[in-house]
Amino acid sequence: GENVEQHPSTLSVQEGDSAVIKCTYSDSASNYFPWYKQELGKRPQLIIDIRSNVGEKKDQRIAVTLNKTAKHFSLHITETQPEDSAVYFCAPNTGFQKLVFGTGTRLLVSP
Amino acid sequence: DTAVSQTPKYLVTQMGNDKSIKCEQNLGHDTMYWYKQDSKKFLKIMFSYNNKELIINETVPNRFSPKSPDKAHLNLHINSLELGDSAVYFCASSLGRIGELFFGEGSRLTVL
């Protein structure tokens, strides 16, 4: 299956707060789990990714955690800043070797 | 030095017309894609080519025809445009079939 859902669909936080976005997928063959950020009017860009042999990966203020048993992975952003405001997409691969983009989460960080 | 470039950036056209979007990448990648992003921001893969060979062909109307003359280029031709074709079309490339996607700036197509 290729169901990829994200929650929440929108998230509003105050600057400095943490934000967590969850991605649930259905294909048990998935082994690559990236997150993309798309600012308004711009192209999507990779911000962090993880492979199935690792449970967690961190890069400065962002981290990704993976629960392969439960088929979900999450994006964590700490100390949010207004420039983190964007739409975030997860895009796990499928057994057919393609990335399927999630439904997207609009993050708004208020100063 | 643009990595993935697509032209044109904007197209406004009438229903029934035919249009093409061109894409070029200078990253040396072997895989290229077309994605469609609708007004709700959903990103859906349409086609993928690996070394000029079509490897992914989603349920897309026959009016859409991709063409990859070489590994660095992937074009999209659309016949008999319909209102529902209005969207932003993104070209992307990657090294291998599973890995970081590098997107172009997008081509916004408006069908009137």
Short mmCIF file of C-alpha atoms in Angstrom, two decimals, chain B residues 16-112:
data_model
loop_
_atom_site.label_atom_id
_atom_site.label_comp_id
_atom_site.label_asym_id
_atom_site.label_seq_id
_atom_site.Cartn_x
_atom_site.Cartn_y
_atom_site.Cartn_z
CA GLY B 16 -7.40 22.27 -25.52
CA ASN B 17 -3.92 23.65 -26.21
CA ASP B 18 -0.69 21.63 -26.08
CA LYS B 19 2.28 22.71 -23.96
CA SER B 20 5.74 21.46 -23.02
CA ILE B 21 7.96 21.91 -19.99
CA LYS B 22 11.68 21.26 -20.18
CA CYS B 23 14.01 20.15 -17.42
CA GLU B 24 17.77 19.87 -17.22
CA GLN B 25 20.07 18.82 -14.38
CA ASN B 26 23.83 19.31 -14.15
CA LEU B 27 24.38 17.16 -11.07
CA GLY B 28 25.37 14.01 -12.94
CA HIS B 29 22.34 12.18 -11.52
CA ASP B 30 20.97 9.11 -13.26
CA THR B 31 17.32 9.40 -12.22
CA MET B 32 14.85 12.16 -13.06
CA TYR B 33 11.22 12.73 -12.11
CA TRP B 34 8.12 14.77 -12.76
CA TYR B 35 5.93 15.62 -9.76
CA LYS B 36 2.61 17.45 -9.77
CA GLN B 37 1.63 19.71 -6.87
CA ASP B 38 -2.03 20.70 -6.81
CA SER B 39 -3.70 23.63 -5.09
CA LYS B 40 -3.91 21.68 -1.82
CA LYS B 41 -0.13 21.22 -1.93
CA PHE B 42 -0.27 17.45 -2.43
CA LEU B 43 2.89 16.28 -4.20
CA LYS B 44 2.31 13.32 -6.48
CA ILE B 45 4.85 11.52 -8.62
CA MET B 46 3.94 11.24 -12.28
CA PHE B 47 6.95 9.73 -14.02
CA SER B 48 10.49 8.65 -13.33
CA TYR B 49 13.35 7.85 -15.66
CA ASN B 50 16.55 6.02 -14.77
CA ASN B 51 19.30 6.26 -17.36
CA LYS B 52 16.74 7.34 -19.96
CA GLU B 53 14.52 4.33 -19.22
CA LEU B 54 10.98 4.90 -17.94
CA ILE B 55 10.73 3.16 -14.55
CA ILE B 56 7.71 4.79 -12.94
CA ASN B 57 4.56 5.66 -14.80
CA GLU B 58 1.75 6.49 -12.41
CA THR B 59 -1.90 6.59 -13.35
CA VAL B 60 -1.58 9.68 -15.49
CA PRO B 61 -3.76 10.46 -18.53
CA ASN B 62 -2.24 9.58 -21.89
CA ARG B 63 -2.28 13.28 -22.69
CA PHE B 64 0.89 13.52 -20.60
CA SER B 65 3.99 12.25 -22.38
CA PRO B 66 7.47 12.42 -20.89
CA LYS B 67 10.59 12.21 -22.95
CA SER B 68 14.19 11.78 -21.82
CA PRO B 69 16.64 12.44 -24.68
CA ASP B 70 19.59 11.85 -22.35
CA LYS B 71 20.32 11.39 -18.64
CA ALA B 72 20.49 15.12 -18.01
CA HIS B 73 17.16 16.05 -19.60
CA LEU B 74 13.54 15.15 -18.98
CA ASN B 75 10.75 16.96 -20.78
CA LEU B 76 7.01 16.82 -20.29
CA HIS B 77 4.54 17.36 -23.09
CA ILE B 78 0.84 17.79 -22.36
CA ASN B 79 -1.81 17.52 -25.06
CA SER B 80 -5.37 18.84 -25.01
CA LEU B 81 -4.99 20.71 -21.73
CA GLU B 82 -7.87 20.61 -19.27
CA LEU B 83 -8.79 22.87 -16.35
CA GLY B 84 -7.74 20.14 -13.90
CA ASP B 85 -4.21 20.19 -15.25
CA SER B 86 -3.63 23.52 -13.55
CA ALA B 87 -0.91 22.91 -10.97
CA VAL B 88 2.77 23.41 -10.27
CA TYR B 89 4.90 20.80 -12.02
CA PHE B 90 8.24 20.03 -10.41
CA CYS B 91 11.12 18.29 -12.06
CA ALA B 92 13.56 16.52 -9.75
CA SER B 93 16.65 14.36 -9.95
CA SER B 94 18.50 11.94 -7.69
CA LEU B 95 21.51 9.67 -7.66
CA GLY B 96 20.00 6.22 -7.69
CA ARG B 97 16.32 5.44 -7.24
CA ILE B 98 16.18 6.06 -3.50
CA GLY B 99 17.96 9.10 -2.20
CA GLU B 100 17.78 12.83 -1.89
CA LEU B 101 15.61 14.50 -4.48
CA PHE B 102 16.84 17.78 -5.91
CA PHE B 103 13.90 19.78 -7.21
CA GLY B 104 13.70 22.44 -9.86
CA GLU B 105 11.95 25.72 -9.11
CA GLY B 106 8.66 24.46 -10.51
CA SER B 107 6.54 25.42 -13.51
CA ARG B 108 3.15 26.90 -12.67
CA LEU B 109 0.62 25.91 -15.31
CA THR B 110 -2.70 27.75 -15.45
CA VAL B 111 -5.35 26.48 -17.84
CA LEU B 112 -8.17 28.90 -18.57
#
